[in-house]
């Protein structure tokens, strides 16, 4: 069965940050520091999904999806990131999973979508190797409760963005700006992933995947310095995460770090533990030129000549086909089946529910995915980011990715035109097959 779904993440929708024993996450800390997010907005309430989850499951049932990718908040399960489970936290996800199954929707939980328990950040966060082991223990706790009902698990969401935005640029929690000094945060996430795959399987989980966000990299010209910079960007954005997971080795990083002294014997075997699927989040391609200043080995030259979303991101559906066929060309038999675990676009903070541009976006990207499938790429699912307008990290509530509009003053949900379009699209899938 091809999975058609929507995707969300805990901190972006749940709210209820101090309820039922939930611990503090790095995103609670970050959003409450001055100047970190637009207008100082936080996820304290977000979509209040922690209380309105039943209505949200009904919305998905009405939409006709057969899968839902959500994330589990580590600080709800282990408030301090270690030790025994907080029963009420696990109960919440169990209620959600059971309601989804009853509605005929396959739950696809992600164990980490950036909301690290603050207590672990206080010990160095992902710069501290020990956090990888804590993550595997947390994975085991969740799987022990839910593996009998959850057929497919995702370990991490976008370790690249968490490293780059959280530890290299500092625009996301935990707000550190170390540039290439952030590489240990990549390695320890990858190690955590590998250890969690093993822990999940030991606890009876069926299928396990990871979600990487990948971007096709376009050199700004065919001149040597631009080509070199584009290669560097491809290494640091895409291959830094895909190569160790799929091939068991890092790309050549010698130009960026003197030594990989944070890598220990055996780590890469753990990281390369075979997967049942690779999750891919696709938003847009990236155009890269030679560096113009010290620090990073590239400059983002910006993709031009395409329509853009409200966020300013270029809309390039064929980039998805290019990405998928490129992965197949690069990894060959080492590439497991692919799930598009996120794809979508934002409108800005208006009351609009007439989101024609989102319909065009989704239609074009689904067509591009199908073309890649015709070209031999094994894609098994597609999840729209996102079900609901929600807390868009540093942009607060200004960028809205939902198929469903949320009025944050009243929490009223209103399906947008794209919701109705997708519902009709999914109905046609059912009658076609
Ligand atoms: C995802 O990250 C996250 O998983 C999700 O939580 C989030 O809400 C969603 O996407 C929407 O942002 O500067 O024009 O080259 C997406 C990561 C990083 C993808 C920035 C697009 C740059 C666009 N994104 N990237 S551009």
Tab-separated table of C-alpha atoms and ligand atoms in Angstrom:
chain	number	residue	atom	x	y	z
A	1	UNK	CA	0.000	0.000	0.000
A	2	UNK	CA	1.395	3.382	-1.021
A	3	UNK	CA	1.317	5.680	1.996
A	4	UNK	CA	-0.441	8.997	1.454
A	5	UNK	CA	-0.235	11.133	4.521
A	6	UNK	CA	0.268	14.416	6.257
A	7	UNK	CA	3.109	15.313	8.610
A	8	UNK	CA	3.479	17.386	11.779
A	9	UNK	CA	5.936	17.691	14.678
A	10	UNK	CA	5.306	17.764	18.423
A	11	UNK	CA	6.638	21.196	19.344
A	12	UNK	CA	4.964	22.779	16.329
A	13	UNK	CA	1.435	21.653	17.191
A	14	UNK	CA	1.015	20.241	20.692
A	15	UNK	CA	1.216	23.178	23.108
A	16	UNK	CA	0.496	22.065	26.705
A	17	UNK	CA	4.170	22.443	27.455
A	18	UNK	CA	3.844	22.134	31.221
A	19	UNK	CA	1.184	19.468	31.333
A	20	UNK	CA	1.208	15.879	32.578
A	21	UNK	CA	4.821	15.998	33.670
A	22	UNK	CA	6.375	17.119	30.381
A	23	UNK	CA	9.938	18.340	30.889
A	24	UNK	CA	11.457	21.463	29.365
A	25	UNK	CA	12.902	21.162	25.872
A	26	UNK	CA	15.527	23.306	24.184
A	27	UNK	CA	12.755	24.883	22.104
A	28	UNK	CA	10.943	26.068	25.268
A	29	UNK	CA	14.153	27.689	26.420
A	30	UNK	CA	15.033	29.156	23.030
A	31	UNK	CA	11.638	30.658	22.245
A	32	UNK	CA	11.536	32.370	25.639
A	33	UNK	CA	14.859	34.110	25.045
A	34	UNK	CA	14.465	37.623	23.615
A	35	UNK	CA	14.930	38.038	19.875
A	36	UNK	CA	15.087	34.374	18.928
A	37	UNK	CA	11.806	34.057	17.020
A	38	UNK	CA	9.725	36.463	15.000
A	39	UNK	CA	7.668	38.624	17.377
A	40	UNK	CA	8.946	36.445	20.220
A	41	UNK	CA	6.380	33.777	19.388
A	42	UNK	CA	6.550	30.404	21.156
A	43	UNK	CA	5.034	26.923	20.971
A	44	UNK	CA	3.476	27.253	24.432
A	45	UNK	CA	-0.006	26.774	22.993
A	46	UNK	CA	0.623	26.227	19.256
A	47	UNK	CA	-2.369	24.324	17.808
A	48	UNK	CA	-3.341	22.990	21.239
A	49	UNK	CA	-3.192	19.573	19.617
A	50	UNK	CA	-2.449	17.983	22.992
A	51	UNK	CA	-6.096	18.657	23.825
A	52	UNK	CA	-7.606	18.704	20.333
A	53	UNK	CA	-5.974	15.586	18.902
A	54	UNK	CA	-9.293	13.838	18.355
A	55	UNK	CA	-10.563	16.656	16.149
A	56	UNK	CA	-7.279	16.535	14.240
A	57	UNK	CA	-7.594	12.787	13.664
A	58	UNK	CA	-11.140	13.430	12.385
A	59	UNK	CA	-9.761	16.016	9.975
A	60	UNK	CA	-7.325	13.435	8.608
A	61	UNK	CA	-10.029	10.817	8.322
A	62	UNK	CA	-12.136	13.322	6.398
A	63	UNK	CA	-9.177	14.021	4.154
A	64	UNK	CA	-8.820	10.346	3.313
A	65	UNK	CA	-5.126	9.843	4.081
A	66	UNK	CA	-3.970	6.372	5.087
A	67	UNK	CA	-0.907	7.479	7.098
A	68	UNK	CA	0.122	10.205	9.524
A	69	UNK	CA	3.665	11.204	10.388
A	70	UNK	CA	3.870	12.912	13.779
A	71	UNK	CA	6.669	13.251	16.273
A	72	UNK	CA	6.949	12.120	19.862
A	73	UNK	CA	8.245	14.706	22.313
A	74	UNK	CA	11.173	13.163	24.169
A	75	UNK	CA	10.584	15.471	27.190
A	76	UNK	CA	7.039	14.135	27.551
A	77	UNK	CA	8.372	10.581	27.752
A	78	UNK	CA	11.510	11.329	29.786
A	79	UNK	CA	11.229	14.826	31.289
A	80	UNK	CA	14.961	14.956	32.032
A	81	UNK	CA	16.047	12.883	29.042
A	82	UNK	CA	16.902	9.813	31.074
A	83	UNK	CA	15.475	7.486	33.637
A	84	UNK	CA	12.071	5.875	33.911
A	85	UNK	CA	9.191	6.800	31.608
A	86	UNK	CA	6.626	9.430	32.497
A	87	UNK	CA	3.496	7.304	32.117
A	88	UNK	CA	1.205	10.210	31.239
A	89	UNK	CA	3.460	11.237	28.366
A	90	UNK	CA	3.382	7.761	26.871
A	91	UNK	CA	-0.379	7.558	27.463
A	92	UNK	CA	-0.917	10.568	25.219
A	93	UNK	CA	0.847	8.945	22.261
A	94	UNK	CA	-0.901	5.653	22.916
A	95	UNK	CA	-4.307	7.370	22.761
A	96	UNK	CA	-3.294	9.044	19.520
A	97	UNK	CA	-1.981	5.823	17.969
A	98	UNK	CA	-5.115	3.903	18.913
A	99	UNK	CA	-7.396	6.621	17.510
A	100	UNK	CA	-5.422	6.672	14.265
A	101	UNK	CA	-5.633	2.911	13.875
A	102	UNK	CA	-9.351	3.038	14.520
A	103	UNK	CA	-9.654	5.666	11.775
A	104	UNK	CA	-7.719	3.451	9.349
A	105	UNK	CA	-4.646	5.699	9.437
A	106	UNK	CA	-1.197	4.175	9.872
A	107	UNK	CA	0.804	5.970	12.568
A	108	UNK	CA	4.358	6.890	11.529
A	109	UNK	CA	6.061	8.367	14.588
A	110	UNK	CA	9.342	10.263	14.451
A	111	UNK	CA	11.273	9.988	17.689
A	112	UNK	CA	13.198	13.244	17.434
A	113	UNK	CA	12.023	16.389	15.703
A	114	UNK	CA	14.444	18.796	17.424
A	115	UNK	CA	12.879	19.107	20.913
A	116	UNK	CA	15.792	17.802	22.975
A	117	UNK	CA	15.206	17.686	26.747
A	118	UNK	CA	16.867	20.799	28.191
A	119	UNK	CA	18.531	18.687	30.884
A	120	UNK	CA	20.518	16.951	28.136
A	121	UNK	CA	21.407	20.253	26.492
A	122	UNK	CA	22.770	21.335	29.860
A	123	UNK	CA	25.238	18.456	29.489
A	124	UNK	CA	26.335	19.569	26.032
A	125	UNK	CA	23.423	18.417	23.895
A	126	UNK	CA	24.424	16.794	20.619
A	127	UNK	CA	28.005	17.915	21.110
A	128	UNK	CA	28.158	15.298	23.868
A	129	UNK	CA	28.567	11.748	22.590
A	130	UNK	CA	26.731	10.324	25.596
A	131	UNK	CA	23.424	11.788	24.341
A	132	UNK	CA	23.383	9.105	21.621
A	133	UNK	CA	23.017	6.407	24.232
A	134	UNK	CA	20.293	8.311	26.036
A	135	UNK	CA	18.413	8.516	22.731
A	136	UNK	CA	18.582	4.753	22.241
A	137	UNK	CA	17.178	4.211	25.748
A	138	UNK	CA	14.329	6.598	25.003
A	139	UNK	CA	13.643	4.800	21.706
A	140	UNK	CA	13.459	1.488	23.549
A	141	UNK	CA	10.965	2.870	26.082
A	142	UNK	CA	8.619	4.142	23.380
A	143	UNK	CA	8.876	0.999	21.253
A	144	UNK	CA	8.281	-1.257	24.223
A	145	UNK	CA	4.912	0.455	24.655
A	146	UNK	CA	3.887	0.908	21.011
A	147	UNK	CA	5.750	-1.504	18.719
A	148	UNK	CA	2.829	-3.918	18.698
A	149	UNK	CA	0.716	-1.281	16.917
A	150	UNK	CA	3.193	0.906	15.067
A	151	UNK	CA	4.576	-0.785	11.931
A	152	UNK	CA	7.014	1.941	10.808
A	153	UNK	CA	9.301	4.168	12.864
A	154	UNK	CA	11.437	7.152	12.009
A	155	UNK	CA	14.395	7.919	14.252
A	156	UNK	CA	15.490	11.493	13.491
A	157	UNK	CA	14.066	14.377	11.519
A	158	UNK	CA	16.561	16.288	9.385
A	159	UNK	CA	19.791	15.953	11.345
A	160	UNK	CA	21.291	18.399	8.817
A	161	UNK	CA	18.928	21.228	9.765
A	162	UNK	CA	19.310	20.516	13.466
A	163	UNK	CA	23.093	20.691	13.075
A	164	UNK	CA	23.214	23.640	10.660
A	165	UNK	CA	20.489	25.851	12.124
A	166	UNK	CA	20.913	24.772	15.768
A	167	UNK	CA	24.674	24.369	16.130
A	168	UNK	CA	26.346	26.059	13.129
A	169	UNK	CA	24.250	29.189	12.506
A	170	UNK	CA	22.348	29.460	15.765
A	171	UNK	CA	18.988	30.423	14.268
A	172	UNK	CA	17.260	27.414	15.839
A	173	UNK	CA	17.558	25.920	19.328
A	174	UNK	CA	19.975	25.485	21.001
A	175	UNK	CA	21.208	28.650	19.274
A	176	UNK	CA	24.904	27.896	18.952
A	177	UNK	CA	27.006	29.386	16.135
A	178	UNK	CA	30.035	27.133	15.678
A	179	UNK	CA	30.099	26.838	11.866
A	180	UNK	CA	32.017	23.706	10.920
A	181	UNK	CA	32.692	23.160	14.629
A	182	UNK	CA	29.172	21.757	14.606
A	183	UNK	CA	30.229	18.518	12.896
A	184	UNK	CA	30.246	16.520	16.151
A	185	UNK	CA	26.541	17.394	16.434
A	186	UNK	CA	26.080	15.618	13.115
A	187	UNK	CA	28.080	12.579	14.154
A	188	UNK	CA	26.378	12.157	17.516
A	189	UNK	CA	22.948	12.417	15.903
A	190	UNK	CA	23.979	9.791	13.359
A	191	UNK	CA	25.302	7.554	16.123
A	192	UNK	CA	22.063	8.077	18.057
A	193	UNK	CA	20.156	7.076	14.947
A	194	UNK	CA	22.130	3.848	14.541
A	195	UNK	CA	21.853	2.899	18.200
A	196	UNK	CA	18.121	3.662	18.095
A	197	UNK	CA	17.588	1.452	15.041
A	198	UNK	CA	19.103	-1.408	17.017
A	199	UNK	CA	17.096	-0.566	20.154
A	200	UNK	CA	13.845	-0.299	18.186
A	201	UNK	CA	14.395	-3.660	16.536
A	202	UNK	CA	15.303	-5.256	19.870
A	203	UNK	CA	12.002	-3.935	21.260
A	204	UNK	CA	10.031	-5.505	18.414
A	205	UNK	CA	9.685	-2.618	15.968
A	206	UNK	CA	8.991	-3.756	12.413
A	207	UNK	CA	10.244	-1.216	9.920
A	208	UNK	CA	12.674	1.583	10.706
A	209	UNK	CA	13.695	4.638	8.699
A	210	UNK	CA	15.383	8.010	9.149
A	211	UNK	CA	14.381	11.329	7.586
A	212	UNK	CA	17.039	13.408	5.827
A	213	UNK	CA	16.245	16.652	4.088
A	214	UNK	CA	18.064	16.705	0.803
A	215	UNK	CA	18.508	19.354	-1.818
A	216	UNK	CA	19.729	19.130	-5.396
A	217	UNK	CA	22.795	21.377	-5.567
A	218	UNK	CA	23.157	23.587	-8.637
A	219	UNK	CA	26.541	25.232	-9.213
A	220	UNK	CA	26.106	28.942	-10.042
A	221	UNK	CA	28.386	28.477	-13.082
A	222	UNK	CA	30.634	25.884	-14.662
A	223	UNK	CA	33.732	27.744	-13.418
A	224	UNK	CA	36.040	25.722	-11.218
A	225	UNK	CA	35.530	27.741	-7.962
A	226	UNK	CA	31.732	27.473	-8.232
A	227	UNK	CA	31.913	23.754	-9.018
A	228	UNK	CA	34.182	23.193	-6.027
A	229	UNK	CA	31.843	25.165	-3.756
A	230	UNK	CA	28.816	23.233	-5.027
A	231	UNK	CA	30.602	19.978	-4.266
A	232	UNK	CA	31.386	21.220	-0.744
A	233	UNK	CA	27.745	22.096	-0.205
A	234	UNK	CA	26.580	18.722	-1.487
A	235	UNK	CA	29.000	17.059	0.926
A	236	UNK	CA	27.931	19.089	3.960
A	237	UNK	CA	24.184	19.103	3.301
A	238	UNK	CA	23.426	15.781	1.634
A	239	UNK	CA	26.302	13.331	1.746
A	240	UNK	CA	27.377	14.004	5.334
A	241	UNK	CA	24.145	12.277	6.353
A	242	UNK	CA	23.339	9.888	3.509
A	243	UNK	CA	26.811	8.393	3.003
A	244	UNK	CA	27.430	7.092	6.525
A	245	UNK	CA	23.883	5.741	6.802
A	246	UNK	CA	23.818	4.056	3.392
A	247	UNK	CA	27.499	3.352	2.684
A	248	UNK	CA	29.024	3.193	6.168
A	249	UNK	CA	31.568	5.909	5.481
A	250	UNK	CA	31.877	9.678	5.589
A	251	UNK	CA	32.559	11.731	2.480
A	252	UNK	CA	35.954	13.447	2.421
A	253	UNK	CA	35.697	16.131	5.112
A	254	UNK	CA	39.399	16.912	5.345
A	255	UNK	CA	38.916	20.388	3.861
A	256	UNK	CA	36.530	21.372	6.695
A	257	UNK	CA	37.866	19.683	9.829
A	258	UNK	CA	41.448	18.758	10.665
A	259	UNK	CA	40.477	15.276	11.892
A	260	UNK	CA	37.356	13.276	12.618
A	261	UNK	CA	38.529	12.739	16.163
A	262	UNK	CA	34.947	12.474	17.346
A	263	UNK	CA	34.487	9.237	15.367
A	264	UNK	CA	35.342	6.068	17.285
A	265	UNK	CA	35.997	2.537	16.054
A	266	UNK	CA	32.762	0.779	15.253
A	267	UNK	CA	30.630	3.936	15.041
A	268	UNK	CA	30.154	3.722	11.304
A	269	UNK	CA	28.991	0.107	11.514
A	270	UNK	CA	26.336	1.200	13.996
A	271	UNK	CA	25.305	4.178	11.847
A	272	UNK	CA	25.014	1.954	8.773
A	273	UNK	CA	22.661	-0.542	10.413
A	274	UNK	CA	20.402	-1.456	7.457
A	275	UNK	CA	17.122	0.427	7.134
A	276	UNK	CA	13.751	-0.495	5.692
A	277	UNK	CA	13.260	2.917	4.106
A	278	UNK	CA	14.894	6.300	3.704
A	279	UNK	CA	12.714	9.309	4.472
A	280	UNK	CA	13.333	12.340	2.288
A	281	UNK	CA	12.081	15.848	2.969
A	282	UNK	CA	12.178	17.976	-0.160
A	283	UNK	CA	11.494	21.697	-0.349
A	284	UNK	CA	13.722	23.202	-3.046
A	285	UNK	CA	17.046	23.020	-4.860
A	286	UNK	CA	20.006	25.180	-3.809
A	287	UNK	CA	22.257	27.260	-6.076
A	288	UNK	CA	25.800	27.532	-4.806
A	289	UNK	CA	28.719	29.813	-5.706
A	290	UNK	CA	32.321	30.150	-4.541
A	291	UNK	CA	32.734	31.556	-1.018
A	292	UNK	CA	32.767	35.336	-0.694
A	293	UNK	CA	33.932	35.475	2.905
A	294	UNK	CA	35.864	33.476	5.474
A	295	UNK	CA	34.122	30.728	7.364
A	296	UNK	CA	32.156	28.512	5.040
A	297	UNK	CA	33.457	26.969	1.792
A	298	UNK	CA	30.452	28.161	-0.276
A	299	UNK	CA	27.927	30.959	-0.765
A	300	UNK	CA	24.202	30.461	-1.255
A	301	UNK	CA	23.676	32.291	-4.554
A	302	UNK	CA	19.890	31.856	-4.549
A	303	UNK	CA	17.792	30.082	-7.164
A	304	UNK	CA	16.261	32.634	-9.541
A	305	UNK	CA	13.761	32.424	-12.343
A	306	UNK	CA	11.124	30.386	-10.524
A	307	UNK	CA	8.013	31.332	-8.596
A	308	UNK	CA	8.555	31.493	-4.836
A	309	UNK	CA	6.501	30.590	-1.787
A	310	UNK	CA	5.566	33.156	0.885
A	311	UNK	CA	8.785	32.084	2.638
A	312	UNK	CA	10.729	33.095	-0.493
A	313	UNK	CA	11.652	29.495	-1.302
A	314	UNK	CA	11.770	28.698	-5.021
A	315	UNK	CA	9.094	26.349	-6.345
A	316	UNK	CA	10.865	23.720	-8.471
A	317	UNK	CA	8.847	20.506	-8.723
A	318	UNK	CA	11.330	18.895	-11.095
A	319	UNK	CA	13.928	19.261	-8.327
A	320	UNK	CA	12.181	16.383	-6.598
A	321	UNK	CA	12.572	14.153	-9.645
A	322	UNK	CA	16.196	15.269	-9.965
A	323	UNK	CA	16.839	14.538	-6.297
A	324	UNK	CA	15.277	11.078	-6.380
A	325	UNK	CA	16.954	9.922	-9.580
A	326	UNK	CA	20.228	11.390	-8.284
A	327	UNK	CA	19.971	9.355	-5.079
A	328	UNK	CA	19.391	6.213	-7.094
A	329	UNK	CA	22.343	6.967	-9.354
A	330	UNK	CA	24.601	7.629	-6.398
A	331	UNK	CA	23.618	4.832	-4.018
A	332	UNK	CA	22.315	2.148	-6.383
A	333	UNK	CA	21.550	-1.094	-4.586
A	334	UNK	CA	22.418	0.519	-1.246
A	335	UNK	CA	19.362	2.787	-1.521
A	336	UNK	CA	16.358	1.405	0.366
A	337	UNK	CA	12.787	2.255	-0.667
A	338	UNK	CA	12.057	5.958	-0.281
A	339	UNK	CA	9.322	7.772	1.580
A	340	UNK	CA	8.773	11.446	0.879
A	341	UNK	CA	8.258	12.301	4.535
A	342	UNK	CA	7.710	16.041	3.920
A	343	UNK	CA	6.871	18.260	0.995
A	344	UNK	CA	4.789	21.403	1.019
A	345	UNK	CA	4.771	25.177	0.909
A	346	UNK	CA	3.737	28.139	3.019
A	347	UNK	CA	1.374	31.001	2.565
A	348	UNK	CA	1.797	34.042	4.796
A	349	UNK	CA	-0.145	34.973	7.854
A	350	UNK	CA	-3.469	35.875	6.369
A	351	UNK	CA	-6.865	34.446	6.915
A	352	UNK	CA	-6.842	32.912	3.464
A	353	UNK	CA	-8.240	29.484	2.888
A	354	UNK	CA	-8.157	29.890	-0.903
A	355	UNK	CA	-4.664	28.485	-1.333
A	356	UNK	CA	-4.536	27.914	-5.069
A	357	UNK	CA	-0.726	28.135	-5.005
A	358	UNK	CA	-0.532	25.161	-2.641
A	359	UNK	CA	-2.668	23.083	-4.989
A	360	UNK	CA	-0.355	23.919	-7.878
A	361	UNK	CA	2.654	23.114	-5.656
A	362	UNK	CA	1.385	19.719	-4.511
A	363	UNK	CA	0.103	18.726	-7.936
A	364	UNK	CA	3.462	19.530	-9.528
A	365	UNK	CA	5.515	17.744	-6.897
A	366	UNK	CA	3.379	14.613	-6.910
A	367	UNK	CA	3.752	14.506	-10.699
A	368	UNK	CA	7.545	14.890	-10.353
A	369	UNK	CA	7.632	12.063	-7.812
A	370	UNK	CA	5.695	9.838	-10.184
A	371	UNK	CA	8.075	10.640	-12.979
A	372	UNK	CA	10.974	9.544	-10.784
A	373	UNK	CA	9.087	6.326	-10.058
A	374	UNK	CA	8.691	5.750	-13.780
A	375	UNK	CA	12.419	6.286	-14.067
A	376	UNK	CA	12.932	3.425	-11.634
A	377	UNK	CA	13.047	5.008	-8.165
A	378	UNK	CA	11.219	2.939	-5.548
A	379	UNK	CA	9.016	5.465	-3.700
A	380	UNK	CA	6.535	4.066	-1.190
A	381	UNK	CA	4.878	7.109	0.322
A	382	UNK	CA	4.248	10.848	0.219
A	383	UNK	CA	3.445	13.064	3.218
A	384	UNK	CA	2.305	16.666	2.903
A	385	UNK	CA	3.874	19.158	5.275
A	386	UNK	CA	1.594	19.997	6.989
A	387	UNK	CA	-1.847	19.018	8.238
A	388	UNK	CA	-2.295	22.279	10.147
A	389	UNK	CA	-0.932	25.799	10.128
A	390	UNK	CA	1.498	25.577	13.021
A	391	UNK	CA	4.514	27.009	14.856
A	392	UNK	CA	7.070	27.476	12.090
A	393	UNK	CA	10.172	27.606	14.318
A	394	UNK	CA	12.053	30.927	13.993
A	395	UNK	CA	9.206	32.329	11.856
A	396	UNK	CA	6.619	31.754	14.559
A	397	UNK	CA	3.075	31.704	13.186
A	398	UNK	CA	3.835	33.907	10.186
A	399	UNK	CA	4.489	31.123	7.692
A	400	UNK	CA	1.538	28.787	7.324
A	401	UNK	CA	2.050	25.342	5.775
A	402	UNK	CA	-1.342	23.805	6.623
A	403	UNK	CA	-3.926	22.080	4.482
A	404	UNK	CA	-6.114	23.278	7.333
A	405	UNK	CA	-6.169	26.909	8.459
A	406	UNK	CA	-5.889	27.512	12.199
A	407	UNK	CA	-7.203	30.678	13.810
A	408	UNK	CA	-4.803	30.776	16.743
A	409	UNK	CA	-7.047	33.102	18.776
A	410	UNK	CA	-9.889	30.585	18.844
A	411	UNK	CA	-8.123	27.372	17.705
A	412	UNK	CA	-10.788	27.061	15.062
A	413	UNK	CA	-9.725	24.765	12.203
A	414	UNK	CA	-10.951	25.486	8.667
A	415	UNK	CA	-10.013	23.231	5.749
A	416	UNK	CA	-8.418	25.158	2.911
A	417	UNK	CA	-9.053	24.635	-0.790
A	418	UNK	CA	-5.946	22.413	-0.895
A	419	UNK	CA	-7.546	20.078	1.648
A	420	UNK	CA	-10.554	19.607	-0.632
A	421	UNK	CA	-8.272	19.184	-3.640
A	422	UNK	CA	-6.216	16.509	-1.873
A	423	UNK	CA	-9.348	14.726	-0.699
A	424	UNK	CA	-10.599	14.476	-4.265
A	425	UNK	CA	-7.156	13.437	-5.465
A	426	UNK	CA	-7.041	10.630	-2.883
A	427	UNK	CA	-10.539	9.490	-3.804
A	428	UNK	CA	-9.381	9.123	-7.397
A	429	UNK	CA	-6.377	7.043	-6.241
A	430	UNK	CA	-8.762	4.636	-4.556
A	431	UNK	CA	-10.974	4.194	-7.588
A	432	UNK	CA	-7.997	3.966	-9.986
A	433	UNK	CA	-6.385	1.041	-8.175
B	1	LIG	C1	11.239	21.171	7.621
B	1	LIG	O1	12.491	21.763	7.529
B	1	LIG	C2	10.979	20.765	9.034
B	1	LIG	O2	11.139	19.377	9.205
B	1	LIG	C3	9.631	21.204	9.545
B	1	LIG	O3	9.601	21.111	10.929
B	1	LIG	C4	9.334	22.606	9.054
B	1	LIG	O4	8.173	23.138	9.623
B	1	LIG	C5	9.202	22.543	7.566
B	1	LIG	O5	10.310	21.953	6.974
B	1	LIG	C6	8.980	23.898	6.923
B	1	LIG	O6	10.049	24.740	7.170
B	1	LIG	O7	16.669	29.423	1.638
B	1	LIG	O8	15.218	29.183	-0.247
B	1	LIG	O9	17.154	27.790	-0.072
B	1	LIG	C7	12.776	22.301	6.275
B	1	LIG	C8	14.185	22.754	6.116
B	1	LIG	C9	15.563	24.502	5.488
B	1	LIG	C10	14.062	23.613	3.848
B	1	LIG	C11	15.685	25.755	4.687
B	1	LIG	C12	14.276	24.844	2.982
B	1	LIG	C13	15.941	26.714	2.628
B	1	LIG	C14	15.175	27.313	1.516
B	1	LIG	N1	14.308	23.876	5.242
B	1	LIG	N2	15.507	25.485	3.292
B	1	LIG	S1	16.099	28.510	0.651
